[in-house]
PDB file of C-alpha atoms in Angstrom:
ATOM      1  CA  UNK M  14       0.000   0.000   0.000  1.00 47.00           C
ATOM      2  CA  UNK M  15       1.515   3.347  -0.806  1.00 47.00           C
ATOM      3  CA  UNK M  16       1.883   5.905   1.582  1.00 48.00           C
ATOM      4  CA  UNK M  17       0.155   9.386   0.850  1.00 47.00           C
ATOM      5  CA  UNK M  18       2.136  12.123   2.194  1.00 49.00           C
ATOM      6  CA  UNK M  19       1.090  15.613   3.476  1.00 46.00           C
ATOM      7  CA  UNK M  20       1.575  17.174  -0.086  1.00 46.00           C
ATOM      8  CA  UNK M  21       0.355  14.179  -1.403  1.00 46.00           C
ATOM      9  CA  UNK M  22      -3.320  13.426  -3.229  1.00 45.00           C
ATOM     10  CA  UNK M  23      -4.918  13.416   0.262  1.00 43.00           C
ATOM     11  CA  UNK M  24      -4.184  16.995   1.012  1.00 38.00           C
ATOM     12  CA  UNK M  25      -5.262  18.130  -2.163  1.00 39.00           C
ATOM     13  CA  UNK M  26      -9.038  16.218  -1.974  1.00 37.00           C
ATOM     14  CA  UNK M  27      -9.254  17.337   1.803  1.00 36.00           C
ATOM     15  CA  UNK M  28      -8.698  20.867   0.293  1.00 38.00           C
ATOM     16  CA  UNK M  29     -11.014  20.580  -2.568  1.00 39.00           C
ATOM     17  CA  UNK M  30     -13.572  19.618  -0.230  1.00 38.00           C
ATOM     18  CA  UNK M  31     -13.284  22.663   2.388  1.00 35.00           C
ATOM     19  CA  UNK M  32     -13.588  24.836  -1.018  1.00 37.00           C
ATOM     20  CA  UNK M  33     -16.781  22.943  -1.476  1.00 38.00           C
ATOM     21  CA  UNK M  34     -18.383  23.977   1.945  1.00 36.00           C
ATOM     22  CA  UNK M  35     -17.229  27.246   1.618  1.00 39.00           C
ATOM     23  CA  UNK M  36     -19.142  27.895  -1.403  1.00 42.00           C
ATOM     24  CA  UNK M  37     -21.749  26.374  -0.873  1.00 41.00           C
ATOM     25  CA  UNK M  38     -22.712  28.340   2.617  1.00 41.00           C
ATOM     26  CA  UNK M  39     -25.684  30.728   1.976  1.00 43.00           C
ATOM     27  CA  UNK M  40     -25.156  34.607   2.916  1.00 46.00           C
ATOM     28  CA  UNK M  41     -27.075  35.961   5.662  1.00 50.00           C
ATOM     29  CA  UNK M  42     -30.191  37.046   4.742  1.00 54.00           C
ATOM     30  CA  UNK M  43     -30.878  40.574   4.965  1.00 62.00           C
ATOM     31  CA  UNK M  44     -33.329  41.609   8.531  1.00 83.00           C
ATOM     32  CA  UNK M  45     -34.061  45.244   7.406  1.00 88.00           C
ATOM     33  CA  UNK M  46     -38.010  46.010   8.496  1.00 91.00           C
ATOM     34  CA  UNK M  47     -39.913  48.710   8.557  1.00 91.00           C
ATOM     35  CA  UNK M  48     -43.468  50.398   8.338  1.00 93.00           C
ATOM     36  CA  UNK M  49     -45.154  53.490   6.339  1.00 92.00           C
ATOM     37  CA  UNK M  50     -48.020  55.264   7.951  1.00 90.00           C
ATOM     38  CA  UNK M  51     -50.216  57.766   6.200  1.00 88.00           C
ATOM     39  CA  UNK M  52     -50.548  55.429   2.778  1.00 88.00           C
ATOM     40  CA  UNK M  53     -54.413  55.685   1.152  1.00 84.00           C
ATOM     41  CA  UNK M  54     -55.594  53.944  -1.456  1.00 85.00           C
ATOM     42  CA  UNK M  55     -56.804  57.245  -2.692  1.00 81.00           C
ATOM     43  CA  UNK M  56     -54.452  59.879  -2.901  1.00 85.00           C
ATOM     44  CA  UNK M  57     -55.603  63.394  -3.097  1.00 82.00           C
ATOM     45  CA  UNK M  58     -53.404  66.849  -2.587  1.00 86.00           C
ATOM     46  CA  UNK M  59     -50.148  65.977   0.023  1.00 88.00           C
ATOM     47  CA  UNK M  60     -50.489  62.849   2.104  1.00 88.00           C
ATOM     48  CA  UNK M  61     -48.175  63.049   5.482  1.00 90.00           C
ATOM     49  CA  UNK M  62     -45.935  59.683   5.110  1.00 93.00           C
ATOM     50  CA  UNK M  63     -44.223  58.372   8.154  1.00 93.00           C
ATOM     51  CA  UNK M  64     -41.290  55.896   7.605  1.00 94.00           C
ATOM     52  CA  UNK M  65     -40.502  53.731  10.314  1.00 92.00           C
ATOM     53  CA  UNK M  66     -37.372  51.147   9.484  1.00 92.00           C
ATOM     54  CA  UNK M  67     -35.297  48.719  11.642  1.00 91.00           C
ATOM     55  CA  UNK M  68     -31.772  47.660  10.981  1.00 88.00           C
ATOM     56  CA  UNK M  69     -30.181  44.284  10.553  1.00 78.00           C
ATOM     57  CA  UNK M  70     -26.080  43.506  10.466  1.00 80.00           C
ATOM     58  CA  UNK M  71     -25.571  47.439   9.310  1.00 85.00           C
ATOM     59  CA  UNK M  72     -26.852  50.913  10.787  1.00 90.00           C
ATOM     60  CA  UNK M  73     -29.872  52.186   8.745  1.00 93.00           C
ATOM     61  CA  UNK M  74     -28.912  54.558   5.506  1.00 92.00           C
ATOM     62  CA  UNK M  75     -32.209  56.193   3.891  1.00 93.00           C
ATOM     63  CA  UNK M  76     -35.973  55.577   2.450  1.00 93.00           C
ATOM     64  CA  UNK M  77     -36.784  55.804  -1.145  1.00 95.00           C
ATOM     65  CA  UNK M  78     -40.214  56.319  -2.791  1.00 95.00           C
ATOM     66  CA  UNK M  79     -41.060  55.304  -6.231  1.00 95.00           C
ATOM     67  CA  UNK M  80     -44.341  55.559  -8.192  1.00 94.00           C
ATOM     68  CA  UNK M  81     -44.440  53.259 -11.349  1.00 93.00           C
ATOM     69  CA  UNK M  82     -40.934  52.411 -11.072  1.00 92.00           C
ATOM     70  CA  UNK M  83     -39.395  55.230 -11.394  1.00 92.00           C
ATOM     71  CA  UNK M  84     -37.824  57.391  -8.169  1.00 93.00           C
ATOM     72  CA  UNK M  85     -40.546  59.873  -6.837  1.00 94.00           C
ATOM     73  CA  UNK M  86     -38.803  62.890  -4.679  1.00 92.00           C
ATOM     74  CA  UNK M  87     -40.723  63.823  -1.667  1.00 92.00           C
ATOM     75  CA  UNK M  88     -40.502  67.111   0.399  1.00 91.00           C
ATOM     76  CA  UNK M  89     -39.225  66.660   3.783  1.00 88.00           C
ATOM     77  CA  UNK M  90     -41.841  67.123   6.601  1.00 85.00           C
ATOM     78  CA  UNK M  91     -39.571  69.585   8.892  1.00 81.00           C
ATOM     79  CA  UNK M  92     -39.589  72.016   6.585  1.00 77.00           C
ATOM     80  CA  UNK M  93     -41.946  71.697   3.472  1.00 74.00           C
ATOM     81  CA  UNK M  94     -39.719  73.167   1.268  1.00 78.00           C
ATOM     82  CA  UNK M  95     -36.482  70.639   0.400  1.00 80.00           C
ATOM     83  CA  UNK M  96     -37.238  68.409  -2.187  1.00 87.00           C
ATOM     84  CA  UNK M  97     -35.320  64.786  -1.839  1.00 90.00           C
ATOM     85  CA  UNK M  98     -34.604  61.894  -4.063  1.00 91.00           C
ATOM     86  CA  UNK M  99     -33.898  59.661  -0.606  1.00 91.00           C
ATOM     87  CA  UNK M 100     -35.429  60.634   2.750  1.00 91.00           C
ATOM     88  CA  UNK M 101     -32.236  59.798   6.086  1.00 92.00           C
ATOM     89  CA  UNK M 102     -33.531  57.601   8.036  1.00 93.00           C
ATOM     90  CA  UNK M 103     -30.874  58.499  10.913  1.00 91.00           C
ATOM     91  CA  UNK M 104     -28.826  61.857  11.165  1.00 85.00           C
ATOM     92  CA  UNK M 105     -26.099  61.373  10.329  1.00 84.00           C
ATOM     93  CA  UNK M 106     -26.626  58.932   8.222  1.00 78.00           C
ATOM     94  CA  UNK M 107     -25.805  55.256   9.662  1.00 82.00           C
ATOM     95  CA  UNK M 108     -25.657  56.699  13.374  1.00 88.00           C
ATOM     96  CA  UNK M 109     -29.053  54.456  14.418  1.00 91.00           C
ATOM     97  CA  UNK M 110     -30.217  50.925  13.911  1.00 91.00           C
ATOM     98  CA  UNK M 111     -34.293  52.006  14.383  1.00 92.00           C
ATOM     99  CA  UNK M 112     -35.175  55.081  12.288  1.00 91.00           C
ATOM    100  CA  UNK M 113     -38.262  57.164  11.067  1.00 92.00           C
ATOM    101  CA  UNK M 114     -38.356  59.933   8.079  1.00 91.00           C
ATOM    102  CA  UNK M 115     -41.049  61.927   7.699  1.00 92.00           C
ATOM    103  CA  UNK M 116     -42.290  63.193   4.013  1.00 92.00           C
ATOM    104  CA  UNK M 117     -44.738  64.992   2.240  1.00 92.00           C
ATOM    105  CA  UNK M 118     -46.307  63.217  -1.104  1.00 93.00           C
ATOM    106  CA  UNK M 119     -47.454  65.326  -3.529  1.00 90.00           C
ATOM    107  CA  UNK M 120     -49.782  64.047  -5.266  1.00 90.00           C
ATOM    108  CA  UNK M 121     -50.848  66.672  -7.545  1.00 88.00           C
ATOM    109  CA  UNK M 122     -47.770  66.087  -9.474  1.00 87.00           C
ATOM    110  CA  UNK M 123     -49.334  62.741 -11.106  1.00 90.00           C
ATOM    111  CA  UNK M 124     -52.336  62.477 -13.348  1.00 87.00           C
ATOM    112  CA  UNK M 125     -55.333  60.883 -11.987  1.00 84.00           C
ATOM    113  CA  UNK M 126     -56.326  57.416 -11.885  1.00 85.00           C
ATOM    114  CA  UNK M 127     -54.213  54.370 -10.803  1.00 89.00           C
ATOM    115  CA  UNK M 128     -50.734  54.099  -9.624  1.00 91.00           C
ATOM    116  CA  UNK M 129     -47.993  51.705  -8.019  1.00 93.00           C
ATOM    117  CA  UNK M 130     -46.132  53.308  -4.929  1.00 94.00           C
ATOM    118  CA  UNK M 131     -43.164  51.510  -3.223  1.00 94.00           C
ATOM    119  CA  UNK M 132     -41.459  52.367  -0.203  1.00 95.00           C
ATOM    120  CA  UNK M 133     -37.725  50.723   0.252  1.00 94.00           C
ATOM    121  CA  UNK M 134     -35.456  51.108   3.038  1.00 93.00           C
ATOM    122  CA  UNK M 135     -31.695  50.831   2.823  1.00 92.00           C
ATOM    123  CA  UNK M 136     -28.658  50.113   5.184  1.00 91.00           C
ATOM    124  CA  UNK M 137     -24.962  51.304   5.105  1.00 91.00           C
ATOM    125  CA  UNK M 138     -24.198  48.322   3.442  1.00 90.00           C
ATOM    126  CA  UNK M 139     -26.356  48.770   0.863  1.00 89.00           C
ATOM    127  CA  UNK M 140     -28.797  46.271   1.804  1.00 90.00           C
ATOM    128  CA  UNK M 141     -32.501  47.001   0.771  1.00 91.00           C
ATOM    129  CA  UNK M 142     -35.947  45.944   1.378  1.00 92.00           C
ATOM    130  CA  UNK M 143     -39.727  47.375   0.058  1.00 93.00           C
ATOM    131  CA  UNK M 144     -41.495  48.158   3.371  1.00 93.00           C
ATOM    132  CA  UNK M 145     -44.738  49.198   1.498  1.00 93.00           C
ATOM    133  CA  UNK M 146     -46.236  47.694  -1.808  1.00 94.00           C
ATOM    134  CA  UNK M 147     -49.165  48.854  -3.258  1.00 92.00           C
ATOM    135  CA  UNK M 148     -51.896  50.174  -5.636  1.00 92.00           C
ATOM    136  CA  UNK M 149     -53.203  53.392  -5.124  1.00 90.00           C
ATOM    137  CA  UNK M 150     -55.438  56.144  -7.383  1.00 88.00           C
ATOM    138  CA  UNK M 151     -54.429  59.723  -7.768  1.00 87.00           C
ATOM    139  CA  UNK M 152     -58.012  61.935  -8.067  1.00 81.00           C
ATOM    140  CA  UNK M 153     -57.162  65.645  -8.364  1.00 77.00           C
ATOM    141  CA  UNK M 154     -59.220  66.405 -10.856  1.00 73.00           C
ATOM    142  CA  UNK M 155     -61.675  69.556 -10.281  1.00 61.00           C
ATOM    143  CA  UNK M 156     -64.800  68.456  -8.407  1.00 52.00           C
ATOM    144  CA  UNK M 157     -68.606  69.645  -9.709  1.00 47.00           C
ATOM    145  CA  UNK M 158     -70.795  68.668  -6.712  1.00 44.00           C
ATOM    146  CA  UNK M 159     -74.294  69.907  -7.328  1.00 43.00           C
ATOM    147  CA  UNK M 160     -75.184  73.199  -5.155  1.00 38.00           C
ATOM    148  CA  UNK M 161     -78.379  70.858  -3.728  1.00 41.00           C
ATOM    149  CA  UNK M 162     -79.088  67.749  -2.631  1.00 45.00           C
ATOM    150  CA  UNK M 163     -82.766  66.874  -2.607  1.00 46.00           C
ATOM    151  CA  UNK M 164     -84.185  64.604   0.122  1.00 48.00           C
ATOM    152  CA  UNK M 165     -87.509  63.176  -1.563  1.00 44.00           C
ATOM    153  CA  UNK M 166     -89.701  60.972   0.621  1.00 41.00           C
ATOM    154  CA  UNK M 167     -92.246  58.396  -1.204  1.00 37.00           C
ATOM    155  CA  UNK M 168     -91.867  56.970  -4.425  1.00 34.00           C
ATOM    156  CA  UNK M 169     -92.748  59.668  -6.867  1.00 34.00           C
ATOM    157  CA  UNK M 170     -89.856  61.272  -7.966  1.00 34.00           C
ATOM    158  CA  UNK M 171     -89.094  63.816 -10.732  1.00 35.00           C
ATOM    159  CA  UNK M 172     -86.165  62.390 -12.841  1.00 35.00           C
ATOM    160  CA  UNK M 173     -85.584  65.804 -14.472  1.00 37.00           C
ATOM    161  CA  UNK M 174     -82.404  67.761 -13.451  1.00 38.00           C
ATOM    162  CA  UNK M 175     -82.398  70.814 -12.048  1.00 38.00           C
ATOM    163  CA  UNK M 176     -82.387  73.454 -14.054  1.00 40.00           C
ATOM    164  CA  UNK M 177     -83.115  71.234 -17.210  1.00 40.00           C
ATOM    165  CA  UNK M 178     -86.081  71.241 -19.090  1.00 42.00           C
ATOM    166  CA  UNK M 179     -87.909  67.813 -19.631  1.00 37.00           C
ATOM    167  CA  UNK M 180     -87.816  66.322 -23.064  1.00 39.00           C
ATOM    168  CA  UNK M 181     -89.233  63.016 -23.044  1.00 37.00           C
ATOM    169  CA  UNK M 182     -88.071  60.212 -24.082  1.00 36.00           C
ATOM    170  CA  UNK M 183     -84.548  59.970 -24.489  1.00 34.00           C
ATOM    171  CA  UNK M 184     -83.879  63.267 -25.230  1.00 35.00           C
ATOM    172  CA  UNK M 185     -84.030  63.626 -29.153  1.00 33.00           C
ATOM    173  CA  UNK M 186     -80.250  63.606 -29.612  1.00 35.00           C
ATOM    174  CA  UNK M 187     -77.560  60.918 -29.630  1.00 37.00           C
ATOM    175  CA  UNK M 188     -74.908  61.519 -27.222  1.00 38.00           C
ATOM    176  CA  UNK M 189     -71.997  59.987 -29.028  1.00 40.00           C
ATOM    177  CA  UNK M 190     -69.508  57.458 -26.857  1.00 46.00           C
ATOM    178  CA  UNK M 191     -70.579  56.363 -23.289  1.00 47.00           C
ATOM    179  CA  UNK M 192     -68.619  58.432 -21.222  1.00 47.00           C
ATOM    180  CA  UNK M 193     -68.803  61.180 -23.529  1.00 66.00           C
ATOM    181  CA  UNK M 194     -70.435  63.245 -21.974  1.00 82.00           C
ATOM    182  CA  UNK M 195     -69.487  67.206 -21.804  1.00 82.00           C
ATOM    183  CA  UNK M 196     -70.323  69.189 -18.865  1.00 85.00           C
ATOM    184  CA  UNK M 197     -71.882  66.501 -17.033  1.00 89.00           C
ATOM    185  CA  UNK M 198     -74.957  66.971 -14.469  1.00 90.00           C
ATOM    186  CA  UNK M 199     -75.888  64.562 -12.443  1.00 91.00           C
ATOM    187  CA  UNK M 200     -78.854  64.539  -9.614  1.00 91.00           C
ATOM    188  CA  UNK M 201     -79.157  62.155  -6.815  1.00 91.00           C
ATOM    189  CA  UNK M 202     -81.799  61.584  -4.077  1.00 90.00           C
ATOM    190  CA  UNK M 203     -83.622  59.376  -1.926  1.00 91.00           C
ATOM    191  CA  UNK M 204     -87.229  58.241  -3.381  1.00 89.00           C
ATOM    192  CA  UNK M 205     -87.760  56.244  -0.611  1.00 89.00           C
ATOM    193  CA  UNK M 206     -89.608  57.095   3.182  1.00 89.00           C
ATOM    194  CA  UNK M 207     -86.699  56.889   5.680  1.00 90.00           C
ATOM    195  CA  UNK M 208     -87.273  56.087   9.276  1.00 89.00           C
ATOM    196  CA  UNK M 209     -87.391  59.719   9.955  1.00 89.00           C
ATOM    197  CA  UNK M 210     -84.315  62.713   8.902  1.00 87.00           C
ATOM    198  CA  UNK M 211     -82.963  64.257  11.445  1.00 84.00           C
ATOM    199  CA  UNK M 212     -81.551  67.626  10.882  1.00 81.00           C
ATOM    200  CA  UNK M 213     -81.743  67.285   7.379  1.00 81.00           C
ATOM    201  CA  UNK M 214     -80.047  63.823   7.273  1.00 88.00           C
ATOM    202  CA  UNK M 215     -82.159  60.424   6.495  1.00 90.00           C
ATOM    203  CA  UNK M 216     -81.987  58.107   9.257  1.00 91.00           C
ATOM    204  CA  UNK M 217     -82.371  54.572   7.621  1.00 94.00           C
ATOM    205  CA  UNK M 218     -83.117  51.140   8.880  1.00 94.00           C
ATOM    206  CA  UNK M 219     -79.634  49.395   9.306  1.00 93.00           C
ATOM    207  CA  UNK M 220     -79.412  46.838   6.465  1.00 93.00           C
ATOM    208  CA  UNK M 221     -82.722  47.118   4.428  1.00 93.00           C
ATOM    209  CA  UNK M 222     -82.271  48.242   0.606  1.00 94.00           C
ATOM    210  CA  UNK M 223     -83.462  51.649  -0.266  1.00 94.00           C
ATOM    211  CA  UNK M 224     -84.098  53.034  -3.852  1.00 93.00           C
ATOM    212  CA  UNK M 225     -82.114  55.847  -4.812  1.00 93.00           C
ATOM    213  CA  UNK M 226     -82.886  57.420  -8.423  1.00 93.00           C
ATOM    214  CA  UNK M 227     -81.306  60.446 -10.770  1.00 92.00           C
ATOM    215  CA  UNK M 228     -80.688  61.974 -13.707  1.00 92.00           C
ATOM    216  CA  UNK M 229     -77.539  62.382 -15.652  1.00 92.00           C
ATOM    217  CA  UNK M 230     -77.843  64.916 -18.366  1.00 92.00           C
ATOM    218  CA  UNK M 231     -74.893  66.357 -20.820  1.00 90.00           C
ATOM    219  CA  UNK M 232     -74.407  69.489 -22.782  1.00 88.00           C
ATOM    220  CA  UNK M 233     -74.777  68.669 -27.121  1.00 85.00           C
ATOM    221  CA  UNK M 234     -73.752  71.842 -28.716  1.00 82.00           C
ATOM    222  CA  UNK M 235     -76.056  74.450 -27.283  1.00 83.00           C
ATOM    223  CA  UNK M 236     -78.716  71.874 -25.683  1.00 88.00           C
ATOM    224  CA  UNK M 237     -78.650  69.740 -22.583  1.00 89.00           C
ATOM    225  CA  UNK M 238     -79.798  66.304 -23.407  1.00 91.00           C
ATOM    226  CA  UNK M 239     -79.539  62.819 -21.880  1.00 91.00           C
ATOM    227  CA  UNK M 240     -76.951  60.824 -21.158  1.00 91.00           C
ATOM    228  CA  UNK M 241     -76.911  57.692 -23.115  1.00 91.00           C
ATOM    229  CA  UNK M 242     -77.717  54.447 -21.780  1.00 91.00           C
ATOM    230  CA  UNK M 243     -75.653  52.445 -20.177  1.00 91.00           C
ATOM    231  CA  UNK M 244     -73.380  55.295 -19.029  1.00 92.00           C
ATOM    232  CA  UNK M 245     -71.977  54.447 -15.779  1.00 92.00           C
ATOM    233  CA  UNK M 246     -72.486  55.467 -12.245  1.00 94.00           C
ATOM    234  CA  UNK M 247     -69.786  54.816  -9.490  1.00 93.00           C
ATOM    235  CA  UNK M 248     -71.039  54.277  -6.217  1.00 95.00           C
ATOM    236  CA  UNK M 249     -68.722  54.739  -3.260  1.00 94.00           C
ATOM    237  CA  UNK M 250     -69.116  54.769   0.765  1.00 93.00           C
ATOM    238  CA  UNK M 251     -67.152  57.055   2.779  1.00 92.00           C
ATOM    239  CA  UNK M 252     -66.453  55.938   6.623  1.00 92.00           C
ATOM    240  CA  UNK M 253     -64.879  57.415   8.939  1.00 86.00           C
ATOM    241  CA  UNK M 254     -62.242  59.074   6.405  1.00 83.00           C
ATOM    242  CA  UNK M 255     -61.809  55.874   4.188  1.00 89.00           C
ATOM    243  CA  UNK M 256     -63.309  55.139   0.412  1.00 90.00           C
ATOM    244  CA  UNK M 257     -64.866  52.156  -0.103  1.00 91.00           C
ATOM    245  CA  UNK M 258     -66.274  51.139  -3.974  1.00 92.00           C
ATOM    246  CA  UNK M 259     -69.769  50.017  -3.918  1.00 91.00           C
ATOM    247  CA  UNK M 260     -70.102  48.774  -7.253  1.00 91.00           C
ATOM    248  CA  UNK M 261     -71.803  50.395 -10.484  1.00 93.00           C
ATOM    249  CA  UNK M 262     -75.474  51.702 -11.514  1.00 93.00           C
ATOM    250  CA  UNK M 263     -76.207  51.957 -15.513  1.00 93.00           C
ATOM    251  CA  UNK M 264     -77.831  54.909 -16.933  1.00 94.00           C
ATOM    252  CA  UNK M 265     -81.313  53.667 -18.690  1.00 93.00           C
ATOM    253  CA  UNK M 266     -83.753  55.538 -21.064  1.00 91.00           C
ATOM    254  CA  UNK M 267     -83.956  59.282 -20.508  1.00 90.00           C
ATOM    255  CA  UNK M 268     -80.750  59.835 -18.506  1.00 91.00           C
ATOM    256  CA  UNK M 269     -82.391  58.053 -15.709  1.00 93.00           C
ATOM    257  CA  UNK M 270     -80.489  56.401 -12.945  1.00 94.00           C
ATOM    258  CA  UNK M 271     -82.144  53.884 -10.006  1.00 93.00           C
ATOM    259  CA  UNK M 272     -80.545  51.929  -7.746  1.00 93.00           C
ATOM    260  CA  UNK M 273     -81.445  50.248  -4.312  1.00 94.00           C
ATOM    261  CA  UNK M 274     -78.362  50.578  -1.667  1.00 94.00           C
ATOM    262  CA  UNK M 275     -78.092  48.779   1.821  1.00 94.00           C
ATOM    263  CA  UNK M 276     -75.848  50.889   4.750  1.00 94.00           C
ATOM    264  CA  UNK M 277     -74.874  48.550   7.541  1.00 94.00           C
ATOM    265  CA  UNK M 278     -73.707  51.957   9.413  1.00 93.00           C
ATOM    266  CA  UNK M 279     -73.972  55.955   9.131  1.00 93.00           C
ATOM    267  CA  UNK M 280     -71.982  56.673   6.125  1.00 94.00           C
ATOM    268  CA  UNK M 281     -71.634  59.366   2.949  1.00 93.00           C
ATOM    269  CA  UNK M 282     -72.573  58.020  -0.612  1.00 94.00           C
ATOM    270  CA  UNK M 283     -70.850  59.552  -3.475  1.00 93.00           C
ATOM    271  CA  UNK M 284     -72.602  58.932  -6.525  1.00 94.00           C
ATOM    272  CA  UNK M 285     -69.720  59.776  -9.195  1.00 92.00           C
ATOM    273  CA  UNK M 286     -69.176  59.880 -13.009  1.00 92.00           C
ATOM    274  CA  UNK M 287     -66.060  60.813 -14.494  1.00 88.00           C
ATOM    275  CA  UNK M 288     -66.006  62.105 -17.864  1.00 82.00           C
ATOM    276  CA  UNK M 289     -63.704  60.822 -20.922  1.00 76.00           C
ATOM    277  CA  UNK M 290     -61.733  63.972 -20.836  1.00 75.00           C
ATOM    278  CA  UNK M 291     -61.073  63.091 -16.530  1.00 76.00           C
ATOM    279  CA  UNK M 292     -63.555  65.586 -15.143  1.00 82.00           C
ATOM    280  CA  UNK M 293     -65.610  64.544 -12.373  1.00 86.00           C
ATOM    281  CA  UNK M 294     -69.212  65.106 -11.489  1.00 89.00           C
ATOM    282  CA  UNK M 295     -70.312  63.955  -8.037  1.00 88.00           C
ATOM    283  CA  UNK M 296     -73.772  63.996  -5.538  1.00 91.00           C
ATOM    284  CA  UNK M 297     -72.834  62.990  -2.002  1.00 91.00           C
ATOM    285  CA  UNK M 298     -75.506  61.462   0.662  1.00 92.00           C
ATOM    286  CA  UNK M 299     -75.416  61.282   4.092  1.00 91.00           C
ATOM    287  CA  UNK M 300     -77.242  58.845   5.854  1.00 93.00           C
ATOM    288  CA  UNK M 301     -77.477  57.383   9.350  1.00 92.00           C
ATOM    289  CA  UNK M 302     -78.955  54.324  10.536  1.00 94.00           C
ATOM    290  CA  UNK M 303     -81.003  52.578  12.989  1.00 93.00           C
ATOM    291  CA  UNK M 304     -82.196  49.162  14.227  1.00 91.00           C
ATOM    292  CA  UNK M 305     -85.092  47.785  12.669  1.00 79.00           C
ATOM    293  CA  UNK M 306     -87.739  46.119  14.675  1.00 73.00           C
ATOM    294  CA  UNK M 307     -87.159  42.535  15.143  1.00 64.00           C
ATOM    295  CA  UNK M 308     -90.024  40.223  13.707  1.00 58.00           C
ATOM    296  CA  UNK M 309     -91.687  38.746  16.236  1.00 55.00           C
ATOM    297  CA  UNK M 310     -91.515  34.625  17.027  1.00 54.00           C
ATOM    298  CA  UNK M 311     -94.833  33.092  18.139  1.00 56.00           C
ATOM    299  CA  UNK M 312     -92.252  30.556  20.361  1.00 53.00           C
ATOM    300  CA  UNK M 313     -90.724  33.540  22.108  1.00 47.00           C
ATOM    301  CA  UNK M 314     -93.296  33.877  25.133  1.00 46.00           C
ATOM    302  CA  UNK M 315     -93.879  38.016  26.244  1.00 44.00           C
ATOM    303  CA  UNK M 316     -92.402  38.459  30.061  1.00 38.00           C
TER     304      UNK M 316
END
């Protein structure tokens, strides 16, 4: 049997196989963390954005936003006037291993409808991690909320705008393109009995479906006509300072909208349509609700 010495073939496979192991060890994984407050899912004017991050192996470096994936530069809070590409999370930078930065989003600077914002944190070591993630709409555009809201109880309502003179029928003129529709009008209102209003505000049974109708009229040339059919209606809830979609109504014959709505708690509807060119025309609710009156159970004995 031959003898392998210490330069011999069993040093070198001994060294291949520490090469191996080194290789083949993963690198530690990166524990950067952080939250944003202040994030909507719709954006309007300058939203407040607080950056909270926590460091892993290395101090904490800076936050950067980006909308669509490219860099957005924010304002910082302290003063509202300097403009940044990246927001220090510690000062000086890499002097803290929990930071905050706090920025003002603009908005305005982005044309309505939807967007992708992300929020990513670095380290000194240039280390980075996305600490928010998300879809968001931009609506700036200038708002057209009618000067009344009528409150109509019982079931006979007028579908004529105000200020519009009734046609019949569908109008007499095409509107061309759904959505098409230049200075938009629409009217909104309750053609139901509520429980009772109270201070001018309809106090609804919590839960129970009540018929809401309109009229959406547009501007032809010279002549206010009818919107065409199957122009649609968003329908949103606002509570307690957050936007919630509510789904669609259709336009039918004459301009006329009707829809029946359920509120499981006081709220604001916005009935909204936005025009091809982005304008907006909206009719806001507000409602607040009670209990109904429990049916009565023949098994459930009176005390």
């Amino acid at each position: 049997m031959q003898r392998v010495g210490p330069r011999g073939p069993g040093w070198a496979v001994v060294t291949a196989s520490a090469a191996t192991l080194a290789a083949a060890a993963p690198a530690a994984a990166s524990t950067l963390c952080g939250a944003v407050g202040g994030l909507r899912s719709h954006a309007q004017d300058t939203l407040r954005l607080d950056i909270h991050a926590s460091a892993g192996a290395a101090h904490l470096a800076d936050a950067v936003v980006t909308v669509d994936g490219a860099p957005f530069p924010v304002l910082l809070s302290s003063d509202h006037a300097t403009r940044v590409a990246s927001a220090p999370l510690c000062s000086p930078a890499g002097s803290c291993d929990v930071g905050r930065a706090d920025v003002d989003f603009d908005s305005r600077s982005l044309p309505d409808g939807p967007h992708h914002i992300r929020v990513v944190v670095s380290d000194v070591d240039g280390d980075t991690t996305a600490i928010a993630d998300q879809d968001f709409e931009v609506d700036n555009a200038p708002k057209h909320y009618e000067t009344q809201v009528h409150l109509t109880v019982g079931s006979n309502v007028s579908s004529t705008a105000p200020g519009a003179q009734s046609r019949g029928g569908t109008g007499g003129v095409r509107v061309y393109g759904v959505g098409g529709c230049a200075s938009a009008k629409l009217s909104m209102l309750l053609s139901q009995k509520p429980v009772r209003v109270r201070t001018g505000v309809a106090v609804l049974t919590r839960g129970r479906p009540y018929r809401f109708t309109g009229r959406l009229t547009c501007v032809l040339g010279n002549r206010r006509v009818s919107a065409p059919k199957r122009t649609k209606i968003q329908i949103l809830a606002l509570v307690k300072g957050r936007t919630a979609p509510k789904g669609t109504a259709l336009v039918g014959s004459g301009g006329r909208v009707a829809i029946r709505l359920a509120s499981p708690s006081a709220r604001t509807l916005e009935f909204r349509f936005r025009s091809d060119g982005g304008g907006i025309t909206r009719v806001r609710i507000k409602v607040q609700t009670v209990t109904g009156p429990r049916k009565h159970d023949p098994r459930t004995k009176r005390a």
